[in-house]
């Protein structure tokens, strides 16, 4: 049980990186990018291609791929997302869904259907582990991924809190019209948010390729996991995203103790429970009532009715 909790905690670091970009893009541009998981797979295959064809270290390849992914995000925002945002809610969903299909088939044409991994390029790190007191085995790579997640989210928090760009992003996310009246350039803010979000997707894809395998049509699964982590942790909070990822990872690890199918099922059940609780709370607030009804003794309830 303890080892499952630790493994779930570390898995939550990967989910936090994956979900942070999705949450940021929705919070700033109010768009749900259905191609987010496919962009993560693109980043993973980019790192794999550099390591296989040029013999680069996975870490060096990752450092080269992330700026390219950021430029891809800027290009997508300038030539695709910005043109669909003015057409309502449905068109961005359709466009990003189509973008995901294009990316999947492009990757299939370039790399085939075979699953790929960076495990062989990492050498001993791919399976190296530490033994904690009590005989608990913890992989070094999941720990590194979790540390990277905390560092990335901390850097993003500093960016949003202590830089002019970060203040502009927060202003555009909270009240776009008021931000525009104050001179905030919405196009610049949206491009910066898209660059960060797509780069984070590429980082998450590379982290997945280091610990498991990736294949061209694996993007939708990653999108579901990112969406669940965002909903569980709450949209608009970086540390809430980390919490949501950790809770999702812990639920999946505990579900795996029950059965192999319980790994995914437990995460889905947690997501549905949190989503149902949020919908119930919003419904009660719209009625002007507290989220939880006040439970009283039957005698006290009868007295209140008589009064």
Coordinates of C-alpha atoms in Angstrom, one line a residue:
X1 CA 0.0 0.0 0.0
X2 CA 2.8 2.5 0.9
X3 CA 4.7 1.7 -2.2
X4 CA 1.5 2.2 -4.3
X5 CA 1.0 5.6 -2.7
X6 CA 4.6 6.7 -3.4
X7 CA 4.3 5.4 -7.0
X8 CA 1.1 7.3 -7.4
X9 CA 2.6 10.5 -6.0
X10 CA 5.5 10.3 -8.5
X11 CA 3.1 9.5 -11.4
X12 CA 1.3 12.7 -10.5
X13 CA 4.3 14.7 -11.5
X14 CA 4.0 13.5 -15.1
X15 CA 0.3 14.3 -15.1
X16 CA 0.9 17.7 -13.7
X17 CA 3.3 18.6 -16.6
X18 CA 0.8 17.2 -19.1
X19 CA -2.1 19.0 -17.6
X20 CA -0.4 22.4 -16.9
X21 CA -0.4 23.4 -20.6
X22 CA -4.0 22.4 -21.2
X23 CA -5.1 24.4 -18.1
X24 CA -3.0 27.4 -19.2
X25 CA -4.4 27.5 -22.7
X26 CA -8.0 27.2 -21.4
X27 CA -7.5 29.8 -18.7
X28 CA -6.0 32.4 -21.0
X29 CA -7.7 31.8 -24.3
X30 CA -10.8 29.9 -23.2
X31 CA -10.1 27.1 -25.7
X32 CA -10.0 23.4 -25.0
X33 CA -7.2 22.1 -27.2
X34 CA -8.3 18.6 -28.2
X35 CA -4.9 18.1 -29.9
X36 CA -3.0 18.6 -26.7
X37 CA -2.2 14.9 -26.3
X38 CA -1.1 14.6 -29.9
X39 CA 1.2 17.6 -29.5
X40 CA 2.8 15.7 -26.6
X41 CA 3.3 12.7 -28.8
X42 CA 4.9 15.0 -31.4
X43 CA 7.4 16.2 -28.8
X44 CA 8.2 12.6 -27.8
X45 CA 8.8 11.5 -31.4
X46 CA 10.9 14.6 -31.9
X47 CA 13.2 13.6 -29.1
X48 CA 13.3 10.0 -30.2
X49 CA 14.2 11.0 -33.8
X50 CA 17.1 13.1 -32.7
X51 CA 18.5 10.4 -30.4
X52 CA 18.1 7.6 -33.0
X53 CA 19.3 9.5 -36.1
X54 CA 22.0 11.7 -34.7
X55 CA 23.0 9.8 -31.5
X56 CA 22.3 12.7 -29.2
X57 CA 21.7 12.3 -25.5
X58 CA 17.9 12.4 -24.7
X59 CA 18.4 15.4 -22.4
X60 CA 20.2 17.3 -25.2
X61 CA 17.6 16.3 -27.7
X62 CA 14.9 17.5 -25.3
X63 CA 16.6 20.8 -24.9
X64 CA 16.6 21.2 -28.7
X65 CA 13.0 20.1 -29.1
X66 CA 11.3 22.3 -26.5
X67 CA 12.1 25.6 -28.3
X68 CA 10.8 24.1 -31.5
X69 CA 7.6 23.1 -29.8
X70 CA 7.2 26.6 -28.4
X71 CA 7.6 28.0 -32.0
X72 CA 5.0 25.5 -33.1
X73 CA 2.6 26.8 -30.4
X74 CA 3.2 30.4 -31.6
X75 CA 2.5 29.3 -35.2
X76 CA -0.7 27.5 -34.3
X77 CA -1.9 30.4 -32.3
X78 CA -1.2 32.9 -35.0
X79 CA -2.5 31.0 -38.0
X80 CA -5.1 28.6 -36.5
X81 CA -6.4 29.3 -33.0
X82 CA -6.7 33.1 -33.4
X83 CA -8.9 32.7 -36.4
X84 CA -11.2 30.2 -34.7
X85 CA -11.7 32.0 -31.4
X86 CA -13.9 34.6 -33.0
X87 CA -16.3 32.0 -34.3
X88 CA -17.6 30.8 -30.9
X89 CA -17.1 27.6 -28.9
X90 CA -17.8 24.8 -31.4
X91 CA -15.3 25.8 -34.2
X92 CA -12.2 25.7 -32.0
X93 CA -13.2 22.2 -30.8
X94 CA -13.7 21.0 -34.3
X95 CA -10.4 22.6 -35.5
X96 CA -8.3 21.1 -32.7
X97 CA -10.0 17.8 -33.2
X98 CA -9.0 17.9 -36.9
X99 CA -5.5 19.0 -36.0
X100 CA -5.1 16.0 -33.7
X101 CA -6.1 13.7 -36.5
X102 CA -3.6 15.3 -38.9
X103 CA -0.8 15.0 -36.4
X104 CA -1.7 11.3 -35.7
X105 CA -1.6 10.4 -39.4
X106 CA 1.5 12.4 -40.0
X107 CA 3.4 10.6 -37.2
X108 CA 2.1 7.3 -38.5
X109 CA 3.4 8.1 -42.0
X110 CA 6.8 9.2 -40.7
X111 CA 7.4 6.6 -38.0
X112 CA 5.0 3.8 -38.6
X113 CA 2.7 2.1 -36.0
X114 CA 5.5 0.6 -33.9
X115 CA 5.7 1.8 -30.3
X116 CA 8.9 3.7 -29.5
X117 CA 10.8 4.4 -26.3
X118 CA 13.8 6.3 -25.0
X119 CA 14.7 3.6 -22.5
X120 CA 17.6 2.3 -24.5
X121 CA 19.1 5.8 -25.0
X122 CA 18.9 6.5 -21.2
X123 CA 21.1 3.5 -20.3
X124 CA 21.1 2.5 -16.7
X125 CA 18.8 5.4 -15.7
X126 CA 15.9 3.7 -17.4
X127 CA 15.7 1.0 -14.7
X128 CA 17.8 2.4 -11.9
X129 CA 16.1 2.7 -8.5
X130 CA 16.6 3.5 -4.8
X131 CA 15.6 1.2 -2.0
X132 CA 13.9 3.1 0.9
X133 CA 13.4 1.8 4.4
X134 CA 10.9 -1.0 4.6
X135 CA 12.0 -2.5 1.3
X136 CA 10.2 0.1 -0.8
X137 CA 11.7 0.4 -4.3
X138 CA 11.5 3.8 -6.0
X139 CA 12.6 4.4 -9.6
X140 CA 15.1 7.2 -10.1
X141 CA 13.5 8.4 -13.3
X142 CA 10.0 8.9 -11.8
X143 CA 11.6 10.9 -9.0
X144 CA 13.5 13.1 -11.6
X145 CA 10.2 13.6 -13.4
X146 CA 8.4 14.7 -10.3
X147 CA 11.3 17.1 -9.4
X148 CA 11.1 18.5 -12.9
X149 CA 7.3 19.0 -12.5
X150 CA 7.7 20.9 -9.3
X151 CA 10.5 23.0 -10.8
X152 CA 8.5 23.8 -13.9
X153 CA 5.4 24.7 -12.0
X154 CA 7.4 26.9 -9.6
X155 CA 9.1 28.7 -12.5
X156 CA 5.7 29.3 -14.1
X157 CA 4.4 30.6 -10.8
X158 CA 7.3 33.0 -10.6
X159 CA 6.7 34.1 -14.3
X160 CA 3.1 34.8 -13.6
X161 CA 3.6 36.6 -10.4
X162 CA 6.8 38.7 -10.9
X163 CA 7.1 39.6 -14.6
X164 CA 5.3 42.0 -16.9
X165 CA 4.3 39.1 -19.2
X166 CA 3.0 37.1 -16.3
X167 CA 0.8 40.0 -15.1
X168 CA -0.5 40.5 -18.6
X169 CA -1.4 36.8 -18.8
X170 CA -3.2 36.9 -15.5
X171 CA -5.0 40.1 -16.5
X172 CA -6.1 38.6 -19.8
X173 CA -7.2 35.4 -18.1
X174 CA -9.3 37.1 -15.4
X175 CA -10.9 39.9 -17.5
X176 CA -9.9 40.2 -21.2
X177 CA -11.9 43.3 -21.9
X178 CA -10.6 45.2 -18.9
X179 CA -7.0 44.0 -19.8
X180 CA -7.5 45.4 -23.3
X181 CA -8.6 48.7 -22.0
X182 CA -5.4 48.9 -19.9
X183 CA -3.2 48.4 -23.0
X184 CA -2.6 44.6 -22.8
X185 CA -1.8 43.2 -26.2
X186 CA -4.1 40.1 -26.4
X187 CA -2.3 38.7 -29.4
X188 CA 1.1 38.8 -27.6
X189 CA -0.4 37.2 -24.5
X190 CA -2.1 34.5 -26.4
X191 CA 1.0 33.6 -28.4
X192 CA 3.1 33.4 -25.2
X193 CA 0.5 31.2 -23.5
X194 CA 0.3 28.9 -26.6
X195 CA 4.1 28.7 -26.7
X196 CA 4.3 27.7 -23.1
X197 CA 1.4 25.2 -23.3
X198 CA 2.8 23.4 -26.4
X199 CA 6.3 23.3 -24.9
X200 CA 4.9 21.8 -21.8
X201 CA 3.1 19.2 -23.9
X202 CA 6.4 18.3 -25.6
X203 CA 8.1 18.0 -22.2
X204 CA 5.3 15.7 -21.0
X205 CA 5.6 13.5 -24.1
X206 CA 9.3 13.2 -23.7
X207 CA 8.9 12.2 -20.0
X208 CA 6.4 9.5 -21.1
X209 CA 8.8 8.2 -23.7
X210 CA 11.5 7.9 -21.1
X211 CA 9.4 5.8 -18.7
X212 CA 7.2 3.9 -21.1
X213 CA 6.4 3.6 -24.9
X214 CA 4.7 6.0 -27.2
X215 CA 2.8 5.4 -30.5
X216 CA 1.3 7.8 -33.0
X217 CA -2.3 7.3 -32.0
X218 CA -1.7 7.6 -28.2
X219 CA -2.6 11.3 -28.0
X220 CA -6.3 10.9 -27.1
X221 CA -5.5 8.9 -24.1
X222 CA -3.0 11.6 -22.9
X223 CA -5.7 14.2 -23.5
X224 CA -8.2 12.4 -21.2
X225 CA -5.6 12.0 -18.5
X226 CA -4.7 15.7 -18.7
X227 CA -8.4 16.8 -18.7
X228 CA -9.1 14.6 -15.6
X229 CA -6.1 16.1 -13.7
X230 CA -7.3 19.6 -14.6
X231 CA -10.8 19.0 -13.4
X232 CA -9.7 17.3 -10.2
X233 CA -7.2 20.0 -9.3
X234 CA -9.3 22.9 -10.5
X235 CA -8.8 25.1 -13.6
X236 CA -6.6 28.2 -13.2
X237 CA -4.3 27.0 -10.4
X238 CA -0.8 25.6 -11.2
X239 CA -0.5 24.0 -7.8
X240 CA -4.0 22.7 -8.1
X241 CA -2.9 21.1 -11.3
X242 CA -0.1 19.4 -9.4
X243 CA -2.6 18.3 -6.7
X244 CA -5.0 17.0 -9.3
X245 CA -2.2 15.0 -11.0
X246 CA -1.1 13.5 -7.7
X247 CA -4.6 12.5 -6.7
X248 CA -5.2 11.0 -10.2
X249 CA -1.9 9.1 -10.0
X250 CA -2.6 7.8 -6.4
X251 CA -6.1 6.7 -7.4
X252 CA -4.7 4.8 -10.4
X253 CA -1.9 3.1 -8.4
X254 CA -4.4 2.0 -5.7
X255 CA -6.8 0.8 -8.4
X256 CA -4.0 -1.3 -9.9
X257 CA -3.7 -3.2 -6.6
X258 CA -7.2 -4.4 -7.1
X259 CA -6.8 -5.5 -10.8
X260 CA -4.9 -4.5 -13.9
X261 CA -8.1 -2.9 -15.3
X262 CA -8.5 -1.0 -12.0
X263 CA -5.6 1.3 -12.9
X264 CA -7.6 3.3 -15.4
X265 CA -11.0 2.7 -13.8
X266 CA -10.0 4.2 -10.5
X267 CA -8.8 7.4 -12.1
X268 CA -12.0 7.7 -14.1
X269 CA -14.2 7.1 -11.0
X270 CA -12.3 9.8 -9.1
X271 CA -12.7 12.2 -12.0
X272 CA -16.5 11.5 -12.2
X273 CA -16.8 11.9 -8.4
X274 CA -15.1 15.3 -8.4
X275 CA -17.0 16.4 -11.4
X276 CA -20.3 15.4 -9.9
X277 CA -19.4 17.2 -6.6
X278 CA -18.6 20.4 -8.5
X279 CA -21.8 20.3 -10.5
X280 CA -23.8 19.7 -7.3
X281 CA -22.1 22.6 -5.6
X282 CA -22.8 24.9 -8.5
X283 CA -26.4 23.8 -8.6
X284 CA -26.9 24.5 -4.9
X285 CA -25.2 27.9 -5.2
X286 CA -27.6 28.8 -8.1
X287 CA -30.5 28.0 -5.8
X288 CA -29.0 30.2 -3.1
X289 CA -28.4 27.2 -0.8
X290 CA -25.2 25.9 0.8
X291 CA -23.3 23.1 -1.0
X292 CA -24.2 20.7 1.8
X293 CA -27.7 20.6 3.3
X294 CA -28.0 21.3 7.0
X295 CA -28.8 17.9 8.6
X296 CA -30.9 18.3 11.7
X297 CA -32.5 16.0 14.2
X298 CA -36.1 15.0 13.2
X299 CA -37.5 16.7 16.3
X300 CA -35.7 19.9 15.5
X301 CA -37.0 19.7 12.0
X302 CA -40.6 19.2 13.1
X303 CA -40.3 22.2 15.4
X304 CA -38.9 24.3 12.6
X305 CA -41.8 23.4 10.4
X306 CA -44.4 24.2 13.1
X307 CA -42.8 27.5 13.8

